[in-house]
CSV table of C-alpha atoms in Angstrom, one decimal:
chain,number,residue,atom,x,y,z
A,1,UNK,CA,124.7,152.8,151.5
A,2,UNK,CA,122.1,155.4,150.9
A,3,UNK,CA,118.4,153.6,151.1
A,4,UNK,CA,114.7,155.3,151.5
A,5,UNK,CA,111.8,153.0,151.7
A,6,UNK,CA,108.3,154.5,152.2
A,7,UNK,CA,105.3,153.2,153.8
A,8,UNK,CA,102.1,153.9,154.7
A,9,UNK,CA,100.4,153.9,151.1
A,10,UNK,CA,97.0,151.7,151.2
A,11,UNK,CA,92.9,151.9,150.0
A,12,UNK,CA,91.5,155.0,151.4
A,13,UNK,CA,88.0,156.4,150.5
A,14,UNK,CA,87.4,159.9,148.8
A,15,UNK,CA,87.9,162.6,151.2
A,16,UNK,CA,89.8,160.4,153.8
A,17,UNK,CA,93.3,161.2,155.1
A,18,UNK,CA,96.8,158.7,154.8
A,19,UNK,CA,99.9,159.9,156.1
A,20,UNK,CA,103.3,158.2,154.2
A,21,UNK,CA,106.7,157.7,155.6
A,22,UNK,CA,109.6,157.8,154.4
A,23,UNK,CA,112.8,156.1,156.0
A,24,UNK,CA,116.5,156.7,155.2
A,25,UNK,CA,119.4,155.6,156.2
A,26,UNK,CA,122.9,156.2,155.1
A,27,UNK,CA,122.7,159.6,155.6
A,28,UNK,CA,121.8,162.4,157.9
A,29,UNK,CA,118.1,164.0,155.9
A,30,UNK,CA,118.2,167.2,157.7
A,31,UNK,CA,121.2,167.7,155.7
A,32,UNK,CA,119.5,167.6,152.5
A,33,UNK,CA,116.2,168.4,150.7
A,34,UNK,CA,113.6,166.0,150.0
A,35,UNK,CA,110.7,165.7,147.8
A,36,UNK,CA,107.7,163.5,147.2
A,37,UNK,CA,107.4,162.6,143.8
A,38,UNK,CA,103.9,160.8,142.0
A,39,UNK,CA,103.3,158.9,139.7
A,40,UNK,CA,99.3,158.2,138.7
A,41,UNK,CA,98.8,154.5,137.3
A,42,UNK,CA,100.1,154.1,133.9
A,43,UNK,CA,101.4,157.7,133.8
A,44,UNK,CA,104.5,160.1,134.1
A,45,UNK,CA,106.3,162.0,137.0
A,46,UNK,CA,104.3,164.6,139.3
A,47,UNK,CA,106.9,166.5,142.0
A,48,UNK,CA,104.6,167.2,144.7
A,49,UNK,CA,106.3,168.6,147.7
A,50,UNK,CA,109.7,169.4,148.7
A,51,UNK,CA,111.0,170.3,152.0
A,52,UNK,CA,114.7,172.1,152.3
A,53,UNK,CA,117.3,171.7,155.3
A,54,UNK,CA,116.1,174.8,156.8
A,55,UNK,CA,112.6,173.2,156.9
A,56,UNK,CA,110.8,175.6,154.3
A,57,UNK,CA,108.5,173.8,152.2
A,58,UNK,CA,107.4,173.8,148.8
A,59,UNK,CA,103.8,172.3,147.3
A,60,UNK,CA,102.4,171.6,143.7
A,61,UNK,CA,99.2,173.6,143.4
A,62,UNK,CA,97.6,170.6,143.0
A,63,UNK,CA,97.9,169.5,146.9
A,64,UNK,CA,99.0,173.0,148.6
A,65,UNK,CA,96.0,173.1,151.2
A,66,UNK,CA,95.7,169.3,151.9
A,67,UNK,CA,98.7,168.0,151.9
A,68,UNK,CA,101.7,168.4,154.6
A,69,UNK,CA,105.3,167.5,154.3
A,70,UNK,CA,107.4,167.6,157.2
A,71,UNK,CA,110.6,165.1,158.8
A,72,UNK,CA,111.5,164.0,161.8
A,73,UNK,CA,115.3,164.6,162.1
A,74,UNK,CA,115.6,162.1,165.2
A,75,UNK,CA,114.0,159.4,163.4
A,76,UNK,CA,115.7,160.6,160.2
A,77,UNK,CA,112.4,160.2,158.4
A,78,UNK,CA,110.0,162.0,155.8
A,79,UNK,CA,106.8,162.4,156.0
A,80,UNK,CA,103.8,162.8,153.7
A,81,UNK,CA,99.9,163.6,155.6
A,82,UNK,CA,97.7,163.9,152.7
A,83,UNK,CA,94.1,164.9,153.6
A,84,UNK,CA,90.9,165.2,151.8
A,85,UNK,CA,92.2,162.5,149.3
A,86,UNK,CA,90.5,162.9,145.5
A,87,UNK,CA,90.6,159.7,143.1
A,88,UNK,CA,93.4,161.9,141.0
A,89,UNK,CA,95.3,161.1,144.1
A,90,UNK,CA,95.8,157.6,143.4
A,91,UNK,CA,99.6,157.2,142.3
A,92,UNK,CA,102.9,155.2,143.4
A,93,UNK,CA,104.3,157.8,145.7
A,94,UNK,CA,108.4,158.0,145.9
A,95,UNK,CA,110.2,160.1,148.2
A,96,UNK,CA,113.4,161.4,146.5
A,97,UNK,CA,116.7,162.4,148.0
A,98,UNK,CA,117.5,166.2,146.2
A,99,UNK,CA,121.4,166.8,145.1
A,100,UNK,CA,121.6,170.6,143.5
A,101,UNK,CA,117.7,170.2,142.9
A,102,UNK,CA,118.2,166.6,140.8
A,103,UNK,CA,117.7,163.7,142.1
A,104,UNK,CA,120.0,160.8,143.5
A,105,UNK,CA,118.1,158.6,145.0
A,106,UNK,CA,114.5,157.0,145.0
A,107,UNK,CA,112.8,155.0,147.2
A,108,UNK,CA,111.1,152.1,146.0
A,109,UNK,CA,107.4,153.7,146.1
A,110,UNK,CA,104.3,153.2,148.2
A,111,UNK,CA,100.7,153.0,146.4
A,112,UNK,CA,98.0,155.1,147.4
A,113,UNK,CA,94.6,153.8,145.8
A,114,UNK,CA,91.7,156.6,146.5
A,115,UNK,CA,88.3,155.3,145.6
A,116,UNK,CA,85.1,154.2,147.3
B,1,UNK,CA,104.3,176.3,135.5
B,2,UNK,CA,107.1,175.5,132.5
B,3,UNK,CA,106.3,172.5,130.5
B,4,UNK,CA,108.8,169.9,129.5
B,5,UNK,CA,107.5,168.2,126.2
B,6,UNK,CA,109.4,165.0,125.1
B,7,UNK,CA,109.7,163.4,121.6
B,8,UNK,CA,108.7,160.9,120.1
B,9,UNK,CA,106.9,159.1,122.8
B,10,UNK,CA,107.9,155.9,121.7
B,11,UNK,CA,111.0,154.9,119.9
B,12,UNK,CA,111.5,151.9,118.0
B,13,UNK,CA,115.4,150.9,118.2
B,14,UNK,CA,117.1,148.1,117.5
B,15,UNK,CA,120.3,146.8,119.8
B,16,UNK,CA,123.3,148.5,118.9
B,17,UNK,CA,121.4,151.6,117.4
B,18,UNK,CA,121.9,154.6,118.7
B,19,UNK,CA,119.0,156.3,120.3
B,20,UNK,CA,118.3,160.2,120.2
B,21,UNK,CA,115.6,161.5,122.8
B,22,UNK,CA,114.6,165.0,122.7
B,23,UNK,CA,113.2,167.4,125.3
B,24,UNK,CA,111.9,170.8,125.0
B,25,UNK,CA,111.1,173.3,127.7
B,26,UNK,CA,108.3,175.9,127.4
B,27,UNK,CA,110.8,178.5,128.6
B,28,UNK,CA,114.4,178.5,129.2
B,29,UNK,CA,115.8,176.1,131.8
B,30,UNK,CA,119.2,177.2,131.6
B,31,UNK,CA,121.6,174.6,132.4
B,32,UNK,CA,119.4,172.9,134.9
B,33,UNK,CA,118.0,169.9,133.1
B,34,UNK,CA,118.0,165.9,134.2
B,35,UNK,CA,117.3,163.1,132.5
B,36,UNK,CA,115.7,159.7,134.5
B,37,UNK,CA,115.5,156.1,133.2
B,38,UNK,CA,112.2,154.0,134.4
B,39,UNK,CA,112.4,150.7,134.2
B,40,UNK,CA,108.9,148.7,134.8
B,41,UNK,CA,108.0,148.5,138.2
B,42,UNK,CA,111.2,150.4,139.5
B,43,UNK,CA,111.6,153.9,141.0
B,44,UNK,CA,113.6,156.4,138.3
B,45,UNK,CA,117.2,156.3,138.1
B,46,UNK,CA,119.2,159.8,137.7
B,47,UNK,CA,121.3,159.2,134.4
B,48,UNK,CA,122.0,162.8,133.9
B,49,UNK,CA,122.7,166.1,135.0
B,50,UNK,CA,123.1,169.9,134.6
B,51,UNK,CA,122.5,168.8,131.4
B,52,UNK,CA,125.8,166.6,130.3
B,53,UNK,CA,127.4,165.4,133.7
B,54,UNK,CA,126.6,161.5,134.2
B,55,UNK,CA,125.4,160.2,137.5
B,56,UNK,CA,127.9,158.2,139.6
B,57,UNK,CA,128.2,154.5,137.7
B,58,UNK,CA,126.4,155.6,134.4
B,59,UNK,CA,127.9,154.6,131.4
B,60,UNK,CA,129.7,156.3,129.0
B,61,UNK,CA,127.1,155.1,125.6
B,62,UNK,CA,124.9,158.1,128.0
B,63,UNK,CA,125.4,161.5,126.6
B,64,UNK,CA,123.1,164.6,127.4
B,65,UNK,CA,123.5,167.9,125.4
B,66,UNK,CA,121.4,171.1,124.8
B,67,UNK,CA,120.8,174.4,126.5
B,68,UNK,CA,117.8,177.0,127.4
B,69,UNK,CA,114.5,175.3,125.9
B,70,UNK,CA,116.1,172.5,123.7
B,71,UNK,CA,117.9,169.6,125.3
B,72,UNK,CA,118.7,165.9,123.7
B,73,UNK,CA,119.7,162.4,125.6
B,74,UNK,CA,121.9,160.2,123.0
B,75,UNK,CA,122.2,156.5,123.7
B,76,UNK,CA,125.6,155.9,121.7
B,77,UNK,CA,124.4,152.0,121.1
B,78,UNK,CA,121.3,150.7,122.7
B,79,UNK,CA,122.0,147.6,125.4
B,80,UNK,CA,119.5,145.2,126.4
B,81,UNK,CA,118.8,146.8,129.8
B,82,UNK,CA,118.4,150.4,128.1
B,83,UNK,CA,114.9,149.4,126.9
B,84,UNK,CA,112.8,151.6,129.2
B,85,UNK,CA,111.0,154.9,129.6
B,86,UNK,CA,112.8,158.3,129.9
B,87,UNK,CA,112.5,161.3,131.7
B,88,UNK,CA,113.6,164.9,131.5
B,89,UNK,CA,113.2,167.3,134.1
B,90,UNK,CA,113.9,171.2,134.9
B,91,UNK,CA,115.5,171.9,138.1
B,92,UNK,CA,115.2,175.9,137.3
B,93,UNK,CA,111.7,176.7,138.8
B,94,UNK,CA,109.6,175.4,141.0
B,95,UNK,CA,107.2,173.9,140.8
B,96,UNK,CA,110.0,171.5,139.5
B,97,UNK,CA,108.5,169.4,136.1
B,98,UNK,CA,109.0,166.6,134.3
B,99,UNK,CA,108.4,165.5,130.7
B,100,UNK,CA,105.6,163.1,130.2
B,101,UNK,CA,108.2,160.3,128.7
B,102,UNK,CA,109.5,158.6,125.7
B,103,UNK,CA,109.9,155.1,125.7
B,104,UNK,CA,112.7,153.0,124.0
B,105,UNK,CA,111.6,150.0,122.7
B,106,UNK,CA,112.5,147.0,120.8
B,107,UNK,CA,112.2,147.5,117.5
């Protein structure tokens, strides 16, 4: 059974840096491209970074600069280091299994809260 | 940066109804267009794909049609646990969007 659960998400002040996880199982991740996906309080879906099987790596112009996706094959895990954190930040952050670009599976979220 | 805008943003049905969702991309998507169920509180659920293929275990009242900038979910007769918001998104370029939702409610 295909699962992702992601961690890391907390209260972090303006400016300060949180790095989210992302752990699946069921499957081999370096076999498939994975995104973080965002989703601000009360709002709709932001894609925010995707990183392919080959390791190349994608951002949304709004966090190309401060934020770094990147997996650890061994640990079959995604990761998300987000730095200089703005309050427009703050959003449920799901890490997404890509199928043909689509997709398949989500994990249940972490929340990042940015404010002082 | 194409922009996917959905209509209406809410949608008042009542059970059994059917329920037409429409999505419209700023540019042509080609074929590459999803479609996501949210339910409160719950990550997004891939109903749809490439336009009209249903995800593993969706059910057949789930139809998806359309092609280049205009694109439509059909809900053949609304169930209780089909009340919830809905997203399309465009697979063609990155970055990769989504609509900003329409949500099916009770009527």
């Amino acid at each position: 059974e295909v699962q992702l659960v992601e961690s890391g998400g907390g209260l972090i002040q303006p400016g300060g840096s949180l790095r989210l996880s992302c752990a699946a199982s069921g499957f081999a991740m370096n076999y498939n491209y994975m995104s973080w996906v965002r989703q601000a309080p009360g709002k709709g879906l932001e894609w925010v970074s995707v990183i392919y099987s080959g390791g190349n790596t994608h951002y949304a112009d709004s966090v190309k600069g401060r934020f770094t996706i990147s997996r650890d094959n061994s640990k079959n895990t995604l990761f998300l280091q987000m730095n200089t954190l703005r309050a427009e930040d703050t959003a449920v952050y799901y890490c997404a299994r890509g199928n043909s670009a689509w997709y398949d599976y989500w994990g249940q979220g972490t929340l990042v809260t940015v404010s002082s | 940066e194409i922009v996917m805008t959905q209509s209406p943003a809410t949608l008042s049905v009542s059970p059994g109804e059917r329920a037409t969702l429409s999505c419209t991309a700023s540019q042509s998507v080609s074929s590459t267009l999803a479609w996501y169920q949210q339910k409160p509180g719950q990550a997004p659920r891939v109903l749809i794909y490439d336009v009209s293929t249903r995800a593993t275990g969706i059910p057949a009242r789930f139809s998806g049609s359309g092609s280049g900038t205009e694109f439509t979910l059909t809900i053949s007769s609304l169930q209780s646990e089909d009340f919830a918001v809905y997203y399309c998104q465009q697979y063609n370029k990155w970055p990769q969007t989504f609509g900003q939702g329409t949500k099916v409610e009770i009527k």
